[in-house]
mmCIF file of C-alpha atoms in Angstrom:
data_model
loop_
_atom_site.group_PDB
_atom_site.id
_atom_site.type_symbol
_atom_site.label_atom_id
_atom_site.label_comp_id
_atom_site.label_asym_id
_atom_site.label_seq_id
_atom_site.Cartn_x
_atom_site.Cartn_y
_atom_site.Cartn_z
ATOM 1 C CA MET A 1 147.884 111.354 108.778
ATOM 2 C CA ASN A 2 145.098 109.151 108.226
ATOM 3 C CA MET A 3 143.946 108.569 104.469
ATOM 4 C CA ILE A 4 141.234 111.227 104.568
ATOM 5 C CA GLN A 5 143.686 113.779 105.744
ATOM 6 C CA ALA A 6 146.308 112.729 103.064
ATOM 7 C CA ILE A 7 143.771 112.956 100.379
ATOM 8 C CA ASN A 8 142.668 116.653 101.804
ATOM 9 C CA SER A 9 146.273 117.555 101.795
ATOM 10 C CA ALA A 10 146.910 116.412 98.169
ATOM 11 C CA LEU A 11 144.013 118.454 97.032
ATOM 12 C CA ASP A 12 145.224 121.420 99.004
ATOM 13 C CA VAL A 13 148.693 121.171 97.494
ATOM 14 C CA MET A 14 147.482 120.727 94.125
ATOM 15 C CA MET A 15 144.945 123.739 94.462
ATOM 16 C CA GLY A 16 147.755 125.842 95.744
ATOM 17 C CA ARG A 17 150.023 125.023 92.840
ATOM 18 C CA ASP A 18 147.685 125.079 90.005
ATOM 19 C CA PRO A 19 144.764 127.599 89.776
ATOM 20 C CA ASP A 20 143.118 125.453 87.013
ATOM 21 C CA VAL A 21 142.426 122.511 89.728
ATOM 22 C CA VAL A 22 138.860 122.562 90.688
ATOM 23 C CA VAL A 23 136.895 120.326 93.077
ATOM 24 C CA MET A 24 133.312 119.542 92.712
ATOM 25 C CA GLY A 25 130.758 117.142 93.903
ATOM 26 C CA GLU A 26 127.656 116.481 96.187
ATOM 27 C CA ASP A 27 128.405 118.019 99.601
ATOM 28 C CA VAL A 28 132.026 118.648 99.009
ATOM 29 C CA GLY A 29 131.911 122.563 99.529
ATOM 30 C CA PHE A 30 130.662 123.960 102.874
ATOM 31 C CA PHE A 31 130.158 120.510 104.404
ATOM 32 C CA GLY A 32 133.494 119.090 103.283
ATOM 33 C CA GLY A 33 132.350 115.974 101.904
ATOM 34 C CA VAL A 34 130.425 112.943 103.534
ATOM 35 C CA PHE A 35 133.976 111.600 104.830
ATOM 36 C CA ARG A 36 135.206 115.078 105.314
ATOM 37 C CA ALA A 37 137.915 114.638 102.739
ATOM 38 C CA THR A 38 137.399 118.128 101.199
ATOM 39 C CA ALA A 39 137.052 119.910 104.509
ATOM 40 C CA GLY A 40 138.299 123.469 104.592
ATOM 41 C CA LEU A 41 138.875 123.710 101.044
ATOM 42 C CA GLN A 42 136.019 125.863 99.940
ATOM 43 C CA ALA A 43 136.862 128.325 102.701
ATOM 44 C CA LYS A 44 140.395 128.689 101.418
ATOM 45 C CA TYR A 45 140.021 128.580 97.821
ATOM 46 C CA GLY A 46 136.313 129.989 97.387
ATOM 47 C CA LYS A 47 133.172 128.723 95.974
ATOM 48 C CA ASN A 48 134.256 129.110 92.163
ATOM 49 C CA ARG A 49 136.929 126.374 92.846
ATOM 50 C CA VAL A 50 135.211 124.040 95.364
ATOM 51 C CA PHE A 51 131.509 123.931 94.677
ATOM 52 C CA ASP A 52 128.397 121.562 95.435
ATOM 53 C CA THR A 53 126.648 119.958 92.492
ATOM 54 C CA PRO A 54 123.119 118.612 92.221
ATOM 55 C CA ILE A 55 122.676 114.898 92.991
ATOM 56 C CA THR A 56 123.284 113.866 89.332
ATOM 57 C CA GLU A 57 126.445 111.860 88.714
ATOM 58 C CA CYS A 58 125.808 112.051 84.948
ATOM 59 C CA GLY A 59 125.823 115.739 85.166
ATOM 60 C CA ILE A 60 128.801 115.917 87.405
ATOM 61 C CA ILE A 61 130.930 113.942 84.946
ATOM 62 C CA GLY A 62 129.661 115.579 81.992
ATOM 63 C CA VAL A 63 130.572 119.132 83.295
ATOM 64 C CA ALA A 64 134.026 117.829 84.362
ATOM 65 C CA VAL A 65 134.625 116.520 80.693
ATOM 66 C CA GLY A 66 133.855 120.099 79.331
ATOM 67 C CA MET A 67 135.904 121.705 81.989
ATOM 68 C CA GLY A 68 138.789 119.456 80.957
ATOM 69 C CA ALA A 69 138.359 120.037 77.338
ATOM 70 C CA TYR A 70 138.473 123.887 77.972
ATOM 71 C CA GLY A 71 141.748 123.598 80.030
ATOM 72 C CA LEU A 72 140.815 122.903 83.650
ATOM 73 C CA ARG A 73 141.739 120.001 85.845
ATOM 74 C CA PRO A 74 138.519 119.005 87.534
ATOM 75 C CA VAL A 75 138.619 116.592 90.435
ATOM 76 C CA PRO A 76 134.993 115.456 90.681
ATOM 77 C CA GLU A 77 133.788 113.351 93.782
ATOM 78 C CA ILE A 78 131.131 110.633 93.295
ATOM 79 C CA GLN A 79 130.177 110.074 96.989
ATOM 80 C CA PHE A 80 130.119 106.546 96.836
ATOM 81 C CA ALA A 81 131.410 104.219 94.086
ATOM 82 C CA ASP A 82 127.917 102.469 93.935
ATOM 83 C CA TYR A 83 126.480 105.751 92.398
ATOM 84 C CA ILE A 84 128.922 105.874 89.566
ATOM 85 C CA TYR A 85 126.830 103.900 87.279
ATOM 86 C CA PRO A 86 124.710 106.912 85.980
ATOM 87 C CA ALA A 87 127.984 108.709 84.964
ATOM 88 C CA LEU A 88 129.193 105.570 82.827
ATOM 89 C CA ASP A 89 128.234 107.000 79.414
ATOM 90 C CA GLN A 90 130.034 110.334 80.250
ATOM 91 C CA LEU A 91 133.035 108.404 81.433
ATOM 92 C CA VAL A 92 133.173 105.742 78.695
ATOM 93 C CA SER A 93 131.772 107.397 75.717
ATOM 94 C CA GLU A 94 133.203 110.996 76.332
ATOM 95 C CA ALA A 95 136.037 111.264 78.882
ATOM 96 C CA ALA A 96 137.940 108.104 77.736
ATOM 97 C CA ARG A 97 137.521 108.727 74.096
ATOM 98 C CA LEU A 98 138.087 112.564 73.793
ATOM 99 C CA ARG A 99 141.854 112.351 73.246
ATOM 100 C CA TYR A 100 141.432 109.613 70.501
ATOM 101 C CA ARG A 101 138.398 111.066 68.710
ATOM 102 C CA SER A 102 139.901 114.442 68.537
ATOM 103 C CA ALA A 103 143.373 113.497 67.352
ATOM 104 C CA GLY A 104 144.941 114.780 70.510
ATOM 105 C CA GLU A 105 143.268 118.190 70.137
ATOM 106 C CA PHE A 106 141.426 117.962 73.232
ATOM 107 C CA ILE A 107 142.096 115.951 76.447
ATOM 108 C CA ALA A 108 139.859 115.218 79.606
ATOM 109 C CA PRO A 109 142.669 115.614 82.481
ATOM 110 C CA MET A 110 139.924 114.794 85.189
ATOM 111 C CA THR A 111 140.454 112.763 88.353
ATOM 112 C CA VAL A 112 137.334 111.219 89.609
ATOM 113 C CA ARG A 113 137.575 110.373 93.498
ATOM 114 C CA SER A 114 135.225 107.854 94.825
ATOM 115 C CA PRO A 115 135.084 105.718 98.164
ATOM 116 C CA PHE A 116 134.555 102.169 97.381
ATOM 117 C CA GLY A 117 134.638 98.689 98.909
ATOM 118 C CA GLY A 118 132.875 97.219 101.910
ATOM 119 C CA GLY A 119 133.563 96.338 105.500
ATOM 120 C CA ILE A 120 131.578 99.020 106.988
ATOM 121 C CA PHE A 121 127.983 97.401 106.935
ATOM 122 C CA GLY A 122 126.953 99.646 104.033
ATOM 123 C CA GLY A 123 124.871 96.861 102.387
ATOM 124 C CA GLN A 124 124.559 96.362 98.626
ATOM 125 C CA THR A 125 124.298 100.182 97.755
ATOM 126 C CA HIS A 126 127.373 101.399 99.878
ATOM 127 C CA SER A 127 129.811 98.629 99.586
ATOM 128 C CA GLN A 128 130.548 97.733 95.862
ATOM 129 C CA SER A 129 133.828 97.438 94.050
ATOM 130 C CA PRO A 130 133.340 98.548 90.320
ATOM 131 C CA GLU A 131 136.971 98.999 89.276
ATOM 132 C CA GLY A 132 136.940 96.106 86.985
ATOM 133 C CA ILE A 133 134.337 97.860 84.871
ATOM 134 C CA PHE A 134 136.678 100.720 84.263
ATOM 135 C CA THR A 135 139.817 98.563 83.693
ATOM 136 C CA HIS A 136 138.055 97.297 80.575
ATOM 137 C CA VAL A 137 137.658 100.713 79.123
ATOM 138 C CA SER A 138 140.549 101.919 77.014
ATOM 139 C CA GLY A 139 141.660 105.499 77.814
ATOM 140 C CA ILE A 140 140.888 105.486 81.557
ATOM 141 C CA LYS A 141 143.454 105.044 84.234
ATOM 142 C CA THR A 142 142.361 103.278 87.401
ATOM 143 C CA VAL A 143 144.310 103.974 90.717
ATOM 144 C CA ILE A 144 143.648 102.493 94.223
ATOM 145 C CA PRO A 145 145.906 103.476 97.210
ATOM 146 C CA SER A 146 146.225 101.272 100.290
ATOM 147 C CA THR A 147 147.952 103.709 102.654
ATOM 148 C CA PRO A 148 147.884 107.587 103.647
ATOM 149 C CA HIS A 149 151.319 107.946 102.027
ATOM 150 C CA ASP A 150 150.395 106.318 98.679
ATOM 151 C CA ALA A 151 147.068 108.079 98.724
ATOM 152 C CA LYS A 152 148.635 111.499 98.635
ATOM 153 C CA GLY A 153 151.423 110.813 96.227
ATOM 154 C CA LEU A 154 149.025 108.927 93.794
ATOM 155 C CA LEU A 155 146.401 111.610 93.813
ATOM 156 C CA ILE A 156 148.806 114.374 92.998
ATOM 157 C CA ALA A 157 150.175 112.291 90.168
ATOM 158 C CA ALA A 158 146.585 111.486 88.904
ATOM 159 C CA ILE A 159 145.527 115.203 88.979
ATOM 160 C CA GLU A 160 148.851 116.105 87.051
ATOM 161 C CA ASP A 161 148.107 113.213 84.529
ATOM 162 C CA ASN A 162 146.406 114.500 81.196
ATOM 163 C CA ASP A 163 144.020 111.326 80.945
ATOM 164 C CA PRO A 164 141.062 110.776 82.967
ATOM 165 C CA THR A 165 141.812 108.688 85.999
ATOM 166 C CA LEU A 166 139.422 106.772 88.534
ATOM 167 C CA PHE A 167 140.722 107.311 92.004
ATOM 168 C CA PHE A 168 139.068 104.685 94.153
ATOM 169 C CA GLU A 169 139.494 105.104 97.785
ATOM 170 C CA PRO A 170 139.080 102.146 100.331
ATOM 171 C CA LYS A 171 136.688 103.662 102.748
ATOM 172 C CA ARG A 172 137.217 100.729 105.263
ATOM 173 C CA ILE A 173 140.861 101.968 105.797
ATOM 174 C CA TYR A 174 140.319 105.607 105.807
ATOM 175 C CA ASN A 175 141.156 105.891 109.563
ATOM 176 C CA GLY A 176 143.175 102.939 110.093
ATOM 177 C CA PRO A 177 144.605 99.727 108.516
ATOM 178 C CA PHE A 178 142.155 96.680 108.592
ATOM 179 C CA ASP A 179 143.501 93.125 109.391
ATOM 180 C CA GLY A 180 140.323 91.270 108.417
ATOM 181 C CA HIS A 181 139.348 90.511 112.016
ATOM 182 C CA TYR A 182 135.938 92.401 112.179
ATOM 183 C CA ASP A 183 135.548 91.417 115.804
ATOM 184 C CA ARG A 184 138.660 92.943 117.046
ATOM 185 C CA PRO A 185 138.999 96.755 118.085
ATOM 186 C CA ALA A 186 139.430 98.972 115.238
ATOM 187 C CA LYS A 187 143.056 100.400 114.559
ATOM 188 C CA SER A 188 144.313 103.847 113.895
ATOM 189 C CA TRP A 189 146.778 105.066 111.393
ATOM 190 C CA ALA A 190 148.660 106.802 114.288
ATOM 191 C CA GLY A 191 152.074 105.440 114.526
ATOM 192 C CA HIS A 192 151.984 103.549 111.446
ATOM 193 C CA ALA A 193 154.897 103.886 109.122
ATOM 194 C CA ASP A 194 152.642 104.373 106.006
ATOM 195 C CA ALA A 195 150.869 107.088 107.728
ATOM 196 C CA GLN A 196 154.226 109.468 107.697
ATOM 197 C CA VAL A 197 152.846 111.783 105.058
ATOM 198 C CA PRO A 198 155.063 114.758 104.063
ATOM 199 C CA GLU A 199 153.021 118.220 104.223
ATOM 200 C CA GLY A 200 154.164 119.498 100.840
ATOM 201 C CA TYR A 201 154.294 118.286 97.302
ATOM 202 C CA TYR A 202 155.503 114.825 96.276
ATOM 203 C CA ARG A 203 154.307 112.325 93.778
ATOM 204 C CA ILE A 204 154.182 108.580 93.251
ATOM 205 C CA PRO A 205 154.266 107.678 89.440
ATOM 206 C CA LEU A 206 151.172 105.878 88.223
ATOM 207 C CA GLY A 207 152.044 102.163 87.060
ATOM 208 C CA LYS A 208 154.579 101.338 89.704
ATOM 209 C CA ALA A 209 153.622 98.572 92.207
ATOM 210 C CA ARG A 210 154.919 98.328 95.731
ATOM 211 C CA THR A 211 156.509 95.270 97.346
ATOM 212 C CA VAL A 212 154.911 95.197 100.916
ATOM 213 C CA ARG A 213 156.702 92.064 101.891
ATOM 214 C CA GLU A 214 159.302 90.053 100.187
ATOM 215 C CA GLY A 215 159.235 86.302 100.318
ATOM 216 C CA GLU A 216 159.929 83.037 98.569
ATOM 217 C CA ALA A 217 156.945 80.644 98.965
ATOM 218 C CA LEU A 218 154.351 82.378 96.793
ATOM 219 C CA THR A 219 153.266 85.725 95.455
ATOM 220 C CA ILE A 220 150.200 87.535 96.564
ATOM 221 C CA LEU A 221 148.851 90.168 94.193
ATOM 222 C CA CYS A 222 146.239 92.480 95.857
ATOM 223 C CA TYR A 223 145.219 96.237 96.390
ATOM 224 C CA GLY A 224 143.359 98.513 98.627
ATOM 225 C CA THR A 225 142.103 97.202 101.975
ATOM 226 C CA MET A 226 143.010 93.590 100.892
ATOM 227 C CA VAL A 227 146.734 94.497 101.176
ATOM 228 C CA HIS A 228 146.288 94.851 105.050
ATOM 229 C CA VAL A 229 144.200 91.932 105.406
ATOM 230 C CA VAL A 230 146.618 89.774 103.305
ATOM 231 C CA ALA A 231 149.708 91.189 105.255
ATOM 232 C CA SER A 232 148.116 90.318 108.650
ATOM 233 C CA THR A 233 147.154 86.791 107.494
ATOM 234 C CA VAL A 234 150.545 85.937 106.230
ATOM 235 C CA ALA A 235 152.218 87.313 109.385
ATOM 236 C CA GLU A 236 149.771 85.386 111.758
ATOM 237 C CA ALA A 237 150.299 82.282 109.788
ATOM 238 C CA ASP A 238 154.088 82.752 109.440
ATOM 239 C CA ILE A 239 154.110 82.223 105.692
ATOM 240 C CA ASP A 240 157.081 83.476 103.600
ATOM 241 C CA ALA A 241 154.778 85.115 101.179
ATOM 242 C CA GLU A 242 155.755 87.974 98.759
ATOM 243 C CA ILE A 243 152.977 90.631 98.926
ATOM 244 C CA ILE A 244 152.618 93.013 95.903
ATOM 245 C CA ASP A 245 150.280 96.052 96.322
ATOM 246 C CA LEU A 246 149.423 96.855 92.627
ATOM 247 C CA ARG A 247 148.532 100.464 93.406
ATOM 248 C CA THR A 248 147.394 101.096 89.999
ATOM 249 C CA LEU A 249 145.418 98.584 87.762
ATOM 250 C CA VAL A 250 145.707 100.579 84.558
ATOM 251 C CA PRO A 251 148.659 101.171 83.868
ATOM 252 C CA LEU A 252 149.658 97.857 85.461
ATOM 253 C CA ASP A 253 153.118 97.127 86.607
ATOM 254 C CA ILE A 254 153.342 93.895 84.911
ATOM 255 C CA GLU A 255 157.231 93.765 85.244
ATOM 256 C CA ALA A 256 157.092 93.728 88.992
ATOM 257 C CA ILE A 257 154.364 90.743 88.952
ATOM 258 C CA GLU A 258 156.331 88.841 86.363
ATOM 259 C CA ALA A 259 159.502 89.167 88.449
ATOM 260 C CA SER A 260 157.940 88.073 91.479
ATOM 261 C CA VAL A 261 155.996 85.047 90.276
ATOM 262 C CA ARG A 262 159.232 84.031 88.297
ATOM 263 C CA LYS A 263 160.840 84.030 91.690
ATOM 264 C CA THR A 264 158.190 82.151 93.855
ATOM 265 C CA GLY A 265 156.581 79.992 91.151
ATOM 266 C CA ARG A 266 153.285 80.412 92.959
ATOM 267 C CA CYS A 267 150.400 83.187 92.629
ATOM 268 C CA LEU A 268 147.493 84.066 94.822
ATOM 269 C CA ILE A 269 145.198 86.957 93.593
ATOM 270 C CA VAL A 270 142.934 88.661 96.226
ATOM 271 C CA HIS A 271 140.318 91.446 95.682
ATOM 272 C CA GLU A 272 136.996 92.269 97.377
ATOM 273 C CA ALA A 273 135.158 92.728 94.060
ATOM 274 C CA THR A 274 132.799 89.860 92.602
ATOM 275 C CA ARG A 275 134.661 87.106 91.022
ATOM 276 C CA THR A 276 133.265 86.680 87.473
ATOM 277 C CA GLY A 277 134.991 89.515 85.303
ATOM 278 C CA GLY A 278 136.813 90.956 88.109
ATOM 279 C CA PHE A 279 140.261 92.303 87.721
ATOM 280 C CA GLY A 280 141.715 89.228 89.235
ATOM 281 C CA ALA A 281 140.588 87.328 86.272
ATOM 282 C CA GLU A 282 142.794 89.562 83.916
ATOM 283 C CA LEU A 283 145.813 89.277 86.345
ATOM 284 C CA SER A 284 145.454 85.495 86.338
ATOM 285 C CA ALA A 285 145.407 85.488 82.505
ATOM 286 C CA LEU A 286 148.570 87.773 82.477
ATOM 287 C CA VAL A 287 150.392 85.525 84.874
ATOM 288 C CA GLN A 288 149.511 82.396 82.963
ATOM 289 C CA GLU A 289 150.673 83.919 79.707
ATOM 290 C CA ARG A 290 153.975 85.287 80.884
ATOM 291 C CA CYS A 291 155.081 82.978 83.814
ATOM 292 C CA PHE A 292 153.543 79.516 82.955
ATOM 293 C CA HIS A 293 156.809 77.744 82.774
ATOM 294 C CA HIS A 294 157.756 79.045 86.190
ATOM 295 C CA LEU A 295 154.408 78.105 87.802
ATOM 296 C CA GLU A 296 154.559 75.386 90.168
ATOM 297 C CA ALA A 297 150.858 75.345 91.109
ATOM 298 C CA PRO A 298 147.606 76.624 89.600
ATOM 299 C CA ILE A 299 146.786 80.196 90.385
ATOM 300 C CA GLU A 300 144.347 80.827 93.041
ATOM 301 C CA ARG A 301 141.881 83.637 93.527
ATOM 302 C CA VAL A 302 140.064 84.829 96.775
ATOM 303 C CA THR A 303 137.365 87.303 95.941
ATOM 304 C CA GLY A 304 133.938 88.467 96.700
ATOM 305 C CA PHE A 305 131.118 86.392 95.311
ATOM 306 C CA ASP A 306 128.800 86.691 92.459
ATOM 307 C CA THR A 307 126.039 88.230 94.322
ATOM 308 C CA PRO A 308 124.950 91.716 95.496
ATOM 309 C CA TYR A 309 126.841 92.726 98.682
ATOM 310 C CA PRO A 310 124.884 91.247 101.623
ATOM 311 C CA HIS A 311 124.321 93.447 104.617
ATOM 312 C CA SER A 312 123.699 90.496 107.125
ATOM 313 C CA LEU A 313 126.408 88.232 105.758
ATOM 314 C CA GLU A 314 129.047 90.790 105.005
ATOM 315 C CA TRP A 315 131.796 88.985 106.658
ATOM 316 C CA ALA A 316 130.992 85.606 104.610
ATOM 317 C CA TYR A 317 131.305 87.673 101.532
ATOM 318 C CA PHE A 318 134.414 89.730 102.428
ATOM 319 C CA PRO A 319 137.644 87.948 101.356
ATOM 320 C CA GLY A 320 138.899 87.528 105.162
ATOM 321 C CA PRO A 321 141.723 85.612 106.950
ATOM 322 C CA ILE A 322 140.016 82.186 106.696
ATOM 323 C CA ARG A 323 139.493 82.193 103.016
ATOM 324 C CA ILE A 324 142.930 83.498 102.354
ATOM 325 C CA ARG A 325 144.649 80.825 104.478
ATOM 326 C CA GLU A 326 142.760 78.134 102.723
ATOM 327 C CA ALA A 327 143.900 79.214 99.523
ATOM 328 C CA ILE A 328 147.511 79.587 100.513
ATOM 329 C CA ALA A 329 147.373 76.153 101.989
ATOM 330 C CA LYS A 330 146.009 74.768 98.526
ATOM 331 C CA ILE A 331 148.711 76.532 96.511
ATOM 332 C CA LEU A 332 151.582 75.417 98.805
ATOM 333 C CA LYS A 333 149.962 71.878 98.777
ATOM 334 C CA ASP A 334 150.200 71.640 95.080
#
């Protein structure tokens, strides 16, 4: 399966297992979603469980909070992560706080799916990576898959979880892995080991990172599309790097990070979101606090820039192979 098919399969599995799971969002019903991730679900489960909403992100999430409080497990879709901001108050003030403010009497078991990230010439309003905003909010979990296999298992785990979860889907790798070389032909998931997705139910626990590649020279922490860009860059440069795919930012598998950095003594953090206040800053602080005496060089970050995502200069903004190689060379030189 490609990632879209894996996500569709996860929704199908969970809707078949649990009648309380409902899917909602702009164009998710008859049309099947702008990326076709919900294709066929309305025909199979009916308009009461898979339904279109008005173009009002605040309303979509507000209704989902109420559904969760009354016992349903809604899976709302925000068509692009760039448009999630009108829903911030409902996510931060209501969904994230409901369990705490009600002393556990009510919960908000909702999973908000949203395509995010650049690499598709979407410009400033279809390319943003807002995950860092939500990792700052207590009470919300943040999940970002990098493969079809992980996308299905993590989505199932998120839907089953009793806390509100942001499930960001890297749209640049919906149909195939991306090595960061935009001038090369696009690749498909066909034949890729991580595209071998079981048809039925399985789950990948939230809070467990994946070691993509073992190595001794340095540790590279990444997630989403960047996992593939980093893996390709390391392979092409023949660098003995250990690559950790975080998979979930909250909860974070700090034990896996600490073990890797203690082994290698060096750490590079790569993400597409803007640099200032990005999740990489939190990772850098955690590594510094926990692994200071094991570090043999300063921690480096390769990220997006502190500017709106540029359309005409997309590949200068995108953390590609050149910038990653330069950062690795600097770390290894130190």
